PDB file of C-alpha atoms in Angstrom:
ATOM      1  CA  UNK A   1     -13.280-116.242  80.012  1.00 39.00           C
ATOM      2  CA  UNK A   2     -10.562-118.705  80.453  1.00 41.00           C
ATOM      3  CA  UNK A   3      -6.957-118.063  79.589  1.00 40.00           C
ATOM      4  CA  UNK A   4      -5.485-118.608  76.217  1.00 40.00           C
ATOM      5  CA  UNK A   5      -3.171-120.860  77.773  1.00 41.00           C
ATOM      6  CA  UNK A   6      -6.011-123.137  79.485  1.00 40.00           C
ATOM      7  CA  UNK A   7      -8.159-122.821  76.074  1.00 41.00           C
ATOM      8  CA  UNK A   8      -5.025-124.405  74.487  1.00 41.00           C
ATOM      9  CA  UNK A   9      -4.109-126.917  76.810  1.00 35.00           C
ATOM     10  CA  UNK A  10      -7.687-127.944  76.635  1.00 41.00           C
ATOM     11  CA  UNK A  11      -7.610-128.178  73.044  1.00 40.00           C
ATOM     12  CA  UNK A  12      -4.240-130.599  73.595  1.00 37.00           C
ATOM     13  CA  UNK A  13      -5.848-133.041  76.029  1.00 37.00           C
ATOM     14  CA  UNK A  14      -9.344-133.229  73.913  1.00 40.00           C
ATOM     15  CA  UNK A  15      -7.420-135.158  71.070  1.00 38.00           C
ATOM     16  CA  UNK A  16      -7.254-138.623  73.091  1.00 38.00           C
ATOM     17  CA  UNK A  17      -6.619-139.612  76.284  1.00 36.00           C
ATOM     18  CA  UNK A  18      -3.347-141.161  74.363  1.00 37.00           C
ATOM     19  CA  UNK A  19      -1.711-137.824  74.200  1.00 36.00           C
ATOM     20  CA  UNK A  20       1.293-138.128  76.844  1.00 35.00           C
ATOM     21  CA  UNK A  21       2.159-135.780  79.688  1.00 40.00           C
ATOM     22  CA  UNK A  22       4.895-134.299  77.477  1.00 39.00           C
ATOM     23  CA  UNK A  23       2.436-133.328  75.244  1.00 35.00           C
ATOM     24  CA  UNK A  24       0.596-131.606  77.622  1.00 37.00           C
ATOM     25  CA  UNK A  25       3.521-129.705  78.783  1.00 40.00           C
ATOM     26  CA  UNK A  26       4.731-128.474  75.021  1.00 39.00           C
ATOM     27  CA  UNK A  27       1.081-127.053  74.915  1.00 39.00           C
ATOM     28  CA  UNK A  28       1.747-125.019  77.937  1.00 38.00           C
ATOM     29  CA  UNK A  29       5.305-123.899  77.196  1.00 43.00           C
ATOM     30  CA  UNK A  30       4.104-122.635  73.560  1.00 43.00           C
ATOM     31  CA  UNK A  31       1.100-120.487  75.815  1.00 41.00           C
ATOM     32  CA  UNK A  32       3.682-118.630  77.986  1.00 44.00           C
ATOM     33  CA  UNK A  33       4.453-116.911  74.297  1.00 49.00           C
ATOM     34  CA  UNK A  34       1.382-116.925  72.799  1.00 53.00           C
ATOM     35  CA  UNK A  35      -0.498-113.816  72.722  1.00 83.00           C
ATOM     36  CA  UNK A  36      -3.292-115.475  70.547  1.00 92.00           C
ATOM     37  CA  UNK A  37      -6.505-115.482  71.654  1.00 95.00           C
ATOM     38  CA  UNK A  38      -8.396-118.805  71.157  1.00 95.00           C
ATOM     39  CA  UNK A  39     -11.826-118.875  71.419  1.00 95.00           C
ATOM     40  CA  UNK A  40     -14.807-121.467  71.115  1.00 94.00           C
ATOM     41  CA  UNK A  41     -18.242-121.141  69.486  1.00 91.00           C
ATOM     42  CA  UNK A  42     -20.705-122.056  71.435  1.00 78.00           C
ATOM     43  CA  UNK A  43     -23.147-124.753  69.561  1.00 70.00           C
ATOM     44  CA  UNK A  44     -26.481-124.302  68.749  1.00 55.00           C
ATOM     45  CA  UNK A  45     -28.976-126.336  69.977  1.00 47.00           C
ATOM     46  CA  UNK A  46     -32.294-127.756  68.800  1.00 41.00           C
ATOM     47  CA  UNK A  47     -34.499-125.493  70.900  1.00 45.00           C
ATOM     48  CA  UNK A  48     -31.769-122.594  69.360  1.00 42.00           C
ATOM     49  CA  UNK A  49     -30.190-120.968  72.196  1.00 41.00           C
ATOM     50  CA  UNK A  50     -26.346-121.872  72.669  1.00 43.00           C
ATOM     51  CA  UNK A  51     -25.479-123.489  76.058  1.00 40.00           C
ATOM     52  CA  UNK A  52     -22.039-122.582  77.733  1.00 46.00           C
ATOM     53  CA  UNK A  53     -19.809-125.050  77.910  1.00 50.00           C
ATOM     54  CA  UNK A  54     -16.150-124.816  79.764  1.00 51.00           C
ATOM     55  CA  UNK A  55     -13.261-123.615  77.364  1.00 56.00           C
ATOM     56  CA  UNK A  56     -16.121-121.806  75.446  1.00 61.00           C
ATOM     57  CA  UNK A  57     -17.250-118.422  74.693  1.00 65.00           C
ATOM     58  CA  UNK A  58     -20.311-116.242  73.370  1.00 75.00           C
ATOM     59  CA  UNK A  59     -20.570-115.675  69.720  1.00 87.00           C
ATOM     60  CA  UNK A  60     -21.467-111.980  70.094  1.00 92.00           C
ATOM     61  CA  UNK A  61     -18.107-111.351  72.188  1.00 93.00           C
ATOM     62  CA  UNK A  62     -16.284-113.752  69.883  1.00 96.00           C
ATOM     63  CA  UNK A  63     -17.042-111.341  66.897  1.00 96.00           C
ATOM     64  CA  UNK A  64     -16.416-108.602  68.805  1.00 96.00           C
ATOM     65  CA  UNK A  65     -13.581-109.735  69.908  1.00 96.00           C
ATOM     66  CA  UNK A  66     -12.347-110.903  66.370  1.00 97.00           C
ATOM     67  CA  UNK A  67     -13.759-107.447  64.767  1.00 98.00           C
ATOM     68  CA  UNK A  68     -11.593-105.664  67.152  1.00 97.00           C
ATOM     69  CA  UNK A  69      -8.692-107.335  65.460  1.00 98.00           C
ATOM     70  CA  UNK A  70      -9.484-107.087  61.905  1.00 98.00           C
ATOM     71  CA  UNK A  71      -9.969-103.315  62.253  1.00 98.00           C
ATOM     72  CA  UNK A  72      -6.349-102.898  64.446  1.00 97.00           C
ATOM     73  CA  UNK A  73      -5.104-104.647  61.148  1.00 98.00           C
ATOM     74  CA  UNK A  74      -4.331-108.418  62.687  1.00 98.00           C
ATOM     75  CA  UNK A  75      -4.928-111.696  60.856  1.00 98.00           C
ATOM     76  CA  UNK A  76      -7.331-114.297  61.911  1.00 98.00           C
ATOM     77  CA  UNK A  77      -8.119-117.316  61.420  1.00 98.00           C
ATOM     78  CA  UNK A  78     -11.794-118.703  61.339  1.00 98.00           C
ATOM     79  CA  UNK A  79     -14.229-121.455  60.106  1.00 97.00           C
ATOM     80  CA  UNK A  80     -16.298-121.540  56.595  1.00 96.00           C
ATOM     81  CA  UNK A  81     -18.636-123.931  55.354  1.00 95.00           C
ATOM     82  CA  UNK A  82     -15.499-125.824  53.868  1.00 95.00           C
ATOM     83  CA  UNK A  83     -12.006-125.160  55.977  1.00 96.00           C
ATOM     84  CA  UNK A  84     -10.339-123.012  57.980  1.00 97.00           C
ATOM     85  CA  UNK A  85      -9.374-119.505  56.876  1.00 98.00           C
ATOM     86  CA  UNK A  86      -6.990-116.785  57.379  1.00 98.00           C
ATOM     87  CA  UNK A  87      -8.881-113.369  56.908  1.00 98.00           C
ATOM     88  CA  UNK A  88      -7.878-109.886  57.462  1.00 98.00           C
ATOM     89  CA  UNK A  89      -9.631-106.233  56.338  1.00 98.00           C
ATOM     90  CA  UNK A  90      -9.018-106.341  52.317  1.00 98.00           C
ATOM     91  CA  UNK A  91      -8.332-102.896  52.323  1.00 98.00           C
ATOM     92  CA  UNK A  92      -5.764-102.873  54.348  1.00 98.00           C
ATOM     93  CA  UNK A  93      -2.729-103.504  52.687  1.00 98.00           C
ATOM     94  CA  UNK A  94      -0.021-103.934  55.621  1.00 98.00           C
ATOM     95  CA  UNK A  95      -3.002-106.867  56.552  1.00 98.00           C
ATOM     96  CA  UNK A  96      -2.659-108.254  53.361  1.00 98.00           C
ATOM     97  CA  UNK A  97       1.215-108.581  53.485  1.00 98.00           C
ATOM     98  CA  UNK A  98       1.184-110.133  56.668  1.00 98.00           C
ATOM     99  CA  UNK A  99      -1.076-113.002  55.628  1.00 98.00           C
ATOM    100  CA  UNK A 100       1.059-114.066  52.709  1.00 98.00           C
ATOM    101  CA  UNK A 101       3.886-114.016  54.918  1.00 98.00           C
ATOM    102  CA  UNK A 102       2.156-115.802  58.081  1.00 98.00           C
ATOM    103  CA  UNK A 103       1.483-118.233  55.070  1.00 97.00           C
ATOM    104  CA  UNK A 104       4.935-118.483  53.206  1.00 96.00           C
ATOM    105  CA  UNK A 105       2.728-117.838  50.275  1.00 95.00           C
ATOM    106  CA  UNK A 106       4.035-116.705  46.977  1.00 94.00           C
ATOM    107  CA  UNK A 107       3.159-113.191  46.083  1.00 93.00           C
ATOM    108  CA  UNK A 108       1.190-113.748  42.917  1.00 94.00           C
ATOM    109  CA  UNK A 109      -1.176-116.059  44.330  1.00 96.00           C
ATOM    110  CA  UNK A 110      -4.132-114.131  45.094  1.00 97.00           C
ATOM    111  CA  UNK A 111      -6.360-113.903  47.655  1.00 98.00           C
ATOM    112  CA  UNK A 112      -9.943-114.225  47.500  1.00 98.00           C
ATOM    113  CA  UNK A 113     -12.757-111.239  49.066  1.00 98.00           C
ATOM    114  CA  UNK A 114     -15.569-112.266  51.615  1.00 98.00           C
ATOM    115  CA  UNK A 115     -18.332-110.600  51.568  1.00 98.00           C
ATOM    116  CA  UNK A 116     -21.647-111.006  53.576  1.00 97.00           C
ATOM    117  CA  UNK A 117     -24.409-110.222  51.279  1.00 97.00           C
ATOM    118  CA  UNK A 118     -25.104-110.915  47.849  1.00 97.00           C
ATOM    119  CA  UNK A 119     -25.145-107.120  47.074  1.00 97.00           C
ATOM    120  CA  UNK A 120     -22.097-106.385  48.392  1.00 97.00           C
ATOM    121  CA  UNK A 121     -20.466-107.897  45.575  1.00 98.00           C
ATOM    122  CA  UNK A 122     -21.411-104.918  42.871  1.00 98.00           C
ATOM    123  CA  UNK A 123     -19.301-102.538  45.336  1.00 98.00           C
ATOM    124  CA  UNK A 124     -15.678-104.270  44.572  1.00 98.00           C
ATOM    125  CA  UNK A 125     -16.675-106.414  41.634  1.00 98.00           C
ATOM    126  CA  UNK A 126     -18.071-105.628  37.775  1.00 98.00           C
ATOM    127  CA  UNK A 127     -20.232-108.100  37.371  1.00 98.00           C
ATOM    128  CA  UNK A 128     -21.129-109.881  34.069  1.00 95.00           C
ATOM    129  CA  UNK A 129     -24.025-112.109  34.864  1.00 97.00           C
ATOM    130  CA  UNK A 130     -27.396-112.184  36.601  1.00 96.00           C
ATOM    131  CA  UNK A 131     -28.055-111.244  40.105  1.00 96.00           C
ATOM    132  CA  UNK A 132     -30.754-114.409  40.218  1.00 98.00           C
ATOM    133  CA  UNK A 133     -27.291-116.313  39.473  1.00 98.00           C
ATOM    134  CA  UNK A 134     -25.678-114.955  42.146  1.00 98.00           C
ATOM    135  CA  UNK A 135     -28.362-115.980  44.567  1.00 97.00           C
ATOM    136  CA  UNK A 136     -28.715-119.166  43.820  1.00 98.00           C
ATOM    137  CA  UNK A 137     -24.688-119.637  44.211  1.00 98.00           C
ATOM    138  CA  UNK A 138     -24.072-117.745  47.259  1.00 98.00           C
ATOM    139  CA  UNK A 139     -23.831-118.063  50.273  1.00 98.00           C
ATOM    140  CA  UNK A 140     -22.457-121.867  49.302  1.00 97.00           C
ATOM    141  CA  UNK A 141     -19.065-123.083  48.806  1.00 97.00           C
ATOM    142  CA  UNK A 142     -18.181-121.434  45.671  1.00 98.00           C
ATOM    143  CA  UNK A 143     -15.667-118.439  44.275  1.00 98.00           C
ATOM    144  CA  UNK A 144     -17.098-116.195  42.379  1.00 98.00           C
ATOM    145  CA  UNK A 145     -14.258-114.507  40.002  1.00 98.00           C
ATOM    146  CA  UNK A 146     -15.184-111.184  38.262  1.00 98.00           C
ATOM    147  CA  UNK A 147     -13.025-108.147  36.982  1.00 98.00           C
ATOM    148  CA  UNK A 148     -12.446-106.082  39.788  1.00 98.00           C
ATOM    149  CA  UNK A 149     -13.998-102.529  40.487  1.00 98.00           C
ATOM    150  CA  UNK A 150     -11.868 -99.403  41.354  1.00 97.00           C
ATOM    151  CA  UNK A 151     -13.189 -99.250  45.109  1.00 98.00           C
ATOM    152  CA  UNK A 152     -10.993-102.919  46.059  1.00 98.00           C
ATOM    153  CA  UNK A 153      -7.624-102.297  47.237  1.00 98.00           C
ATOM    154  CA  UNK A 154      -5.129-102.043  44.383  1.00 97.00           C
ATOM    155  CA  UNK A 155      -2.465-103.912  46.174  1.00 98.00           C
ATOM    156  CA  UNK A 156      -4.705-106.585  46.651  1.00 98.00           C
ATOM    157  CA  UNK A 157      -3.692-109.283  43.778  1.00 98.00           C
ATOM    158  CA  UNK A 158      -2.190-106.070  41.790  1.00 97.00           C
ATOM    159  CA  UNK A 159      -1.237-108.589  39.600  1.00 97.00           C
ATOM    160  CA  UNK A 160      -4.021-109.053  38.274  1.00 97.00           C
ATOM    161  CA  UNK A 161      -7.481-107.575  37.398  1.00 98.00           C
ATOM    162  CA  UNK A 162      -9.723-110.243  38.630  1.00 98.00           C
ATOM    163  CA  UNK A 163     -10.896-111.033  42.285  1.00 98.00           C
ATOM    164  CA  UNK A 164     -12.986-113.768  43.602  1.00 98.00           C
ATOM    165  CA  UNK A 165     -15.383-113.743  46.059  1.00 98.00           C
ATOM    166  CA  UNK A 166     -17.022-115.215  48.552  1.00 98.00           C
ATOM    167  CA  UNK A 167     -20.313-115.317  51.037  1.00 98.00           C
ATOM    168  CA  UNK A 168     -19.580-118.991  52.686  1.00 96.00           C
ATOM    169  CA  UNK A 169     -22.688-120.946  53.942  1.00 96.00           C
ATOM    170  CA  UNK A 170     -21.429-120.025  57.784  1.00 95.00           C
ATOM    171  CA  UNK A 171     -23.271-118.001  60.102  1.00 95.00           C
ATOM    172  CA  UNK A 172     -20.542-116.663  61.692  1.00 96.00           C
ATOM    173  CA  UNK A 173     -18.231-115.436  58.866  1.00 97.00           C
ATOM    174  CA  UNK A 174     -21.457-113.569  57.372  1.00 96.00           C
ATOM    175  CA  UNK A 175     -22.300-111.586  60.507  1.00 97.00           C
ATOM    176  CA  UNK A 176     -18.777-110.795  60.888  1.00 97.00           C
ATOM    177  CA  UNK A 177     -18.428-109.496  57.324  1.00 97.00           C
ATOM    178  CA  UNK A 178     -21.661-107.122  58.043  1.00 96.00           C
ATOM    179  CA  UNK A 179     -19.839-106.170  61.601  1.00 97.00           C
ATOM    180  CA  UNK A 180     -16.550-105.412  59.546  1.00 97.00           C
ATOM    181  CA  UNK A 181     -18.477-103.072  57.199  1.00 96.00           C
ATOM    182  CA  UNK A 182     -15.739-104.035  54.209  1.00 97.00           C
ATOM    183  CA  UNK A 183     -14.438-107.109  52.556  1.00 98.00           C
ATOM    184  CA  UNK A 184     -12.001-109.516  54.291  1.00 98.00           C
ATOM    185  CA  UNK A 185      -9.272-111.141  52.149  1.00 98.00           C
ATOM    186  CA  UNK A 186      -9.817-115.122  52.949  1.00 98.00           C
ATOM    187  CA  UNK A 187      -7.173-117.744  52.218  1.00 97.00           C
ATOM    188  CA  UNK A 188      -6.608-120.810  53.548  1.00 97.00           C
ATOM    189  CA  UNK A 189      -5.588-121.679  57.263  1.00 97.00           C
ATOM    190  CA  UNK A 190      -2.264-123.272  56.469  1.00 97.00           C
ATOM    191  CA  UNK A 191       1.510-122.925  55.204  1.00 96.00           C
ATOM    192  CA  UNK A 192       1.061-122.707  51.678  1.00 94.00           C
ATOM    193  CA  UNK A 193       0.875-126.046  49.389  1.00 91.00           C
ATOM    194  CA  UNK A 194       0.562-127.964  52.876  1.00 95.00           C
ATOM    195  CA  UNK A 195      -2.932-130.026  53.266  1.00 94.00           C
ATOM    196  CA  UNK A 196      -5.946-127.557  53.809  1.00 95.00           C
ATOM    197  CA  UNK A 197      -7.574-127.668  57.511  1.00 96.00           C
ATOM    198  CA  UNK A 198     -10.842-128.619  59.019  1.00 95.00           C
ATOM    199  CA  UNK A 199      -9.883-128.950  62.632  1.00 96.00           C
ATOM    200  CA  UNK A 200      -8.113-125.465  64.570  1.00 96.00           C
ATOM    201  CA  UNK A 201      -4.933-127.586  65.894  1.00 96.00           C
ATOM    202  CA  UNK A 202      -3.896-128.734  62.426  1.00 97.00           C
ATOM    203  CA  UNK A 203      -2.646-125.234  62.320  1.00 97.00           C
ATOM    204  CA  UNK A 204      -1.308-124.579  65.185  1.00 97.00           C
ATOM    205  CA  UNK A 205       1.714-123.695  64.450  1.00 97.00           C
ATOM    206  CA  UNK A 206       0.559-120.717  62.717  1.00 97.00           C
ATOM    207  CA  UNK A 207      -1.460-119.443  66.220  1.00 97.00           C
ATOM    208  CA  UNK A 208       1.433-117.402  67.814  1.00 96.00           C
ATOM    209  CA  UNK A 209       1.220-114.914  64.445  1.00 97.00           C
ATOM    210  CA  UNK A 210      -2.652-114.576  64.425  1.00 98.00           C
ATOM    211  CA  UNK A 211      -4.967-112.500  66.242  1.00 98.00           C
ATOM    212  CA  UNK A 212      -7.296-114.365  66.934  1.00 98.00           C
ATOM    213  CA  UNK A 213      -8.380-118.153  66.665  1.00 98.00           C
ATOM    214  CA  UNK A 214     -11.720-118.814  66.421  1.00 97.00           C
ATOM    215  CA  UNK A 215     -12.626-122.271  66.852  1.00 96.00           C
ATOM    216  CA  UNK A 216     -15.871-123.540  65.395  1.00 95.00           C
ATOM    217  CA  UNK A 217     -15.422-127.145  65.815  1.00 94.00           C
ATOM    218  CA  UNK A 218     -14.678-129.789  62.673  1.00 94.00           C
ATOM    219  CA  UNK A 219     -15.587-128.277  59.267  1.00 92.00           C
ATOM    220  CA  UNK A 220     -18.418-130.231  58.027  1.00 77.00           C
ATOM    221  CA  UNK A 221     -17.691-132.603  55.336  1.00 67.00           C
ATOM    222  CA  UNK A 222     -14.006-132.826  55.725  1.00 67.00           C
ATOM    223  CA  UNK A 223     -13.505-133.179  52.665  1.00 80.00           C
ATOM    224  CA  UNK A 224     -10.756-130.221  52.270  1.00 89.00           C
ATOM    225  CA  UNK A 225     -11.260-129.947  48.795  1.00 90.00           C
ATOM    226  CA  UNK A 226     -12.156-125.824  49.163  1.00 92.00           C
ATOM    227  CA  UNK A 227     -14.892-123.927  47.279  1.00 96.00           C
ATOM    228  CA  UNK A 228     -15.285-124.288  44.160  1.00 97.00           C
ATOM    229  CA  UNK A 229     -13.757-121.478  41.825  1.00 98.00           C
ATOM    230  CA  UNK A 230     -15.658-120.301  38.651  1.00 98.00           C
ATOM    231  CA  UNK A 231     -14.304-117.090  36.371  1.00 98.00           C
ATOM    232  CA  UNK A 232     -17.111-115.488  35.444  1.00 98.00           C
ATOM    233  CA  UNK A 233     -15.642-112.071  33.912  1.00 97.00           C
ATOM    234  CA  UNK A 234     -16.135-112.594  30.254  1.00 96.00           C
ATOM    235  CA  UNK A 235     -20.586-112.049  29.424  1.00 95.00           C
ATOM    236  CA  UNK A 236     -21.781-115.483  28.399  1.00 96.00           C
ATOM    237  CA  UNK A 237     -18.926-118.141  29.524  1.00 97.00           C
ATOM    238  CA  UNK A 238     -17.656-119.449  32.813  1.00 98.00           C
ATOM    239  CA  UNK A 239     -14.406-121.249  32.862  1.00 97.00           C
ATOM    240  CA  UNK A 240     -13.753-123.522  36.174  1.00 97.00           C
ATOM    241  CA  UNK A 241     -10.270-122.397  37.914  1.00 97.00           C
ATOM    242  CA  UNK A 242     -10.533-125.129  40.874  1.00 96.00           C
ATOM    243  CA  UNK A 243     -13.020-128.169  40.723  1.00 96.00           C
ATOM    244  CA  UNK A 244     -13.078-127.751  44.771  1.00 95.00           C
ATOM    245  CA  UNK A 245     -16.332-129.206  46.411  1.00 94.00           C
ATOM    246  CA  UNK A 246     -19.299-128.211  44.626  1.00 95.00           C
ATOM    247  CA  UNK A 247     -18.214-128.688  40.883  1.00 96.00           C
ATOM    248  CA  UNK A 248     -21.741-130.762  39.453  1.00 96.00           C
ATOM    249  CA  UNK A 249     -24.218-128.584  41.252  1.00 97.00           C
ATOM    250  CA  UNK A 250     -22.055-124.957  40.423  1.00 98.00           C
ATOM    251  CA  UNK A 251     -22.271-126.188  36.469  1.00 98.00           C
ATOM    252  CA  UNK A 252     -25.866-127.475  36.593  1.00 97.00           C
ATOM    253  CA  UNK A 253     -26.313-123.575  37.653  1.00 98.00           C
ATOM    254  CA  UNK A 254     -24.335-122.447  35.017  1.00 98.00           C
ATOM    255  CA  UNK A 255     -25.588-124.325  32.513  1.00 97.00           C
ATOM    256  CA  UNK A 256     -28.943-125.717  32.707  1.00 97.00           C
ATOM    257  CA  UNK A 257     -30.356-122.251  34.506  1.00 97.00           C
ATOM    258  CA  UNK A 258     -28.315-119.829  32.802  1.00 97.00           C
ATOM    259  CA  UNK A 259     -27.259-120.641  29.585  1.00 97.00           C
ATOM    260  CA  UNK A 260     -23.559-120.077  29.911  1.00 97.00           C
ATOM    261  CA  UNK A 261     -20.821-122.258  28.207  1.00 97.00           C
ATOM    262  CA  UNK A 262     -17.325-123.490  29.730  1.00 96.00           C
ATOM    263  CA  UNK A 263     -14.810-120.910  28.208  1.00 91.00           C
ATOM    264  CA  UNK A 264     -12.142-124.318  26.214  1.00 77.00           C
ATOM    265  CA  UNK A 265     -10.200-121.514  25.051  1.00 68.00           C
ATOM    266  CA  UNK A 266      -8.687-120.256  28.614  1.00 52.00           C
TER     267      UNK A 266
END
């Protein structure tokens, strides 16, 4: 595996041959700090296995690598189906205050739960509605908002008694969820109210506090819009928090499948 430094450095020259010496050598004076490790899915290809590539590294160590982390409570960042994330073990509560801080984020925002199966969701969440629902929502880029159970860390969001959840459309983040045997809290990869991320340097000057860095290449669509955020704790109504990326098809759900009406009076 190649040095953190190199992997960074790397990462610095691959955004245009236009990039300028200097450039080059800021990269290399932030990696004589940097403890982070960065490290590079491999991509699938069309006959399935991965090929190596140089600067990259195998999925299997990269989650063991970034399970190692979550469980010696560090913050990490990684891809989703719609940006970049900052994840750490839910139920770990010095975790949880170091991502708002990594973040500058303020203290009653809360953090969202990732999960990586549709049943895990009954273990921290009451939930109100269907499991058919559920299914055909997740895994997709949608939050799932329900009153919370007892077994979910009460200094997560203590603030309040909802959490929402997650089970992105990403290979990765679902097999390390299962690896991690308990939620993660997910948030986005940035200084909070800055632009959401689809690309790991856009926030890189949040590497020296993480982890880990796992770099899955540009998000999909771009689009940075986020999931799509839908309270679903009261039987019979939904109420949309954040429009985010997948408004029209999360409502169709809602709506033309399950009978449920937006909740005007929230």
């Amino acid at each position: 595996m190649k040095s953190v430094c190199n992997i960074a450095v790397e990462l610095l020259k691959s955004r245009g041959a236009h990039r300028s010496a200097a450039a080059c050598r800021v990269g290399a004076e932030m990696c004589k700090e940097l403890k982070t490790k960065v490290l590079r899915l491999l991509p699938p290809t069309s006959n399935g296995p991965t090929v190596n590539q140089e600067g990259q590294t195998d999925g299997a160590e990269i989650l063991r690598c970034t399970v190692k982390a979550l469980k010696e409570g560090h913050v990490v960042a990684v891809p989703t189906d719609t940006i970049y994330g900052l994840a750490c073990l839910a139920q770990n509560s010095e975790a949880i205050r170091k991502t708002y801080n990594i973040k500058g984020r303020n203290g009653h925002k809360p953090l969202a739960i990732c999960v990586g199966e549709v049943q895990d969701i009954y273990k921290y969440c009451k939930v109100k509605v269907k499991k058919e629902l559920l299914g055909d929502l997740l895994p997709g880029p949608v939050t799932l908002v329900f009153e919370r159970s007892e077994t979910l860390n009460t200094d997560l969001n203590p603030f309040t008694s909802l959490v929402g959840v997650r089970i992105p459309d990403h290979a990765f983040m679902r097999r390390l969820c299962q690896m991690c045997g308990e939620p993660l809290a997910l948030t986005s990869a940035n200084i909070s109210s800055y632009t959401s991320t689809v690309k790991v340097h856009e926030f890189q000057e949040l590497w020296p506090n993480l982890a880990v860095v796992v770099d899955g290449g540009p998000i999909g669509d771009q689009s940075r819009a986020g999931s799509t955020v839908v309270d679903l704790s009261q039987f019979g109504k939904y109420n949309i928090i954040r429009p985010g990326c997948a408004l029209s098809s999360t409502v169709d759900v809602l709506e033309r499948k399950y009978g449920l009406s937006e909740d005007s009076g929230k």
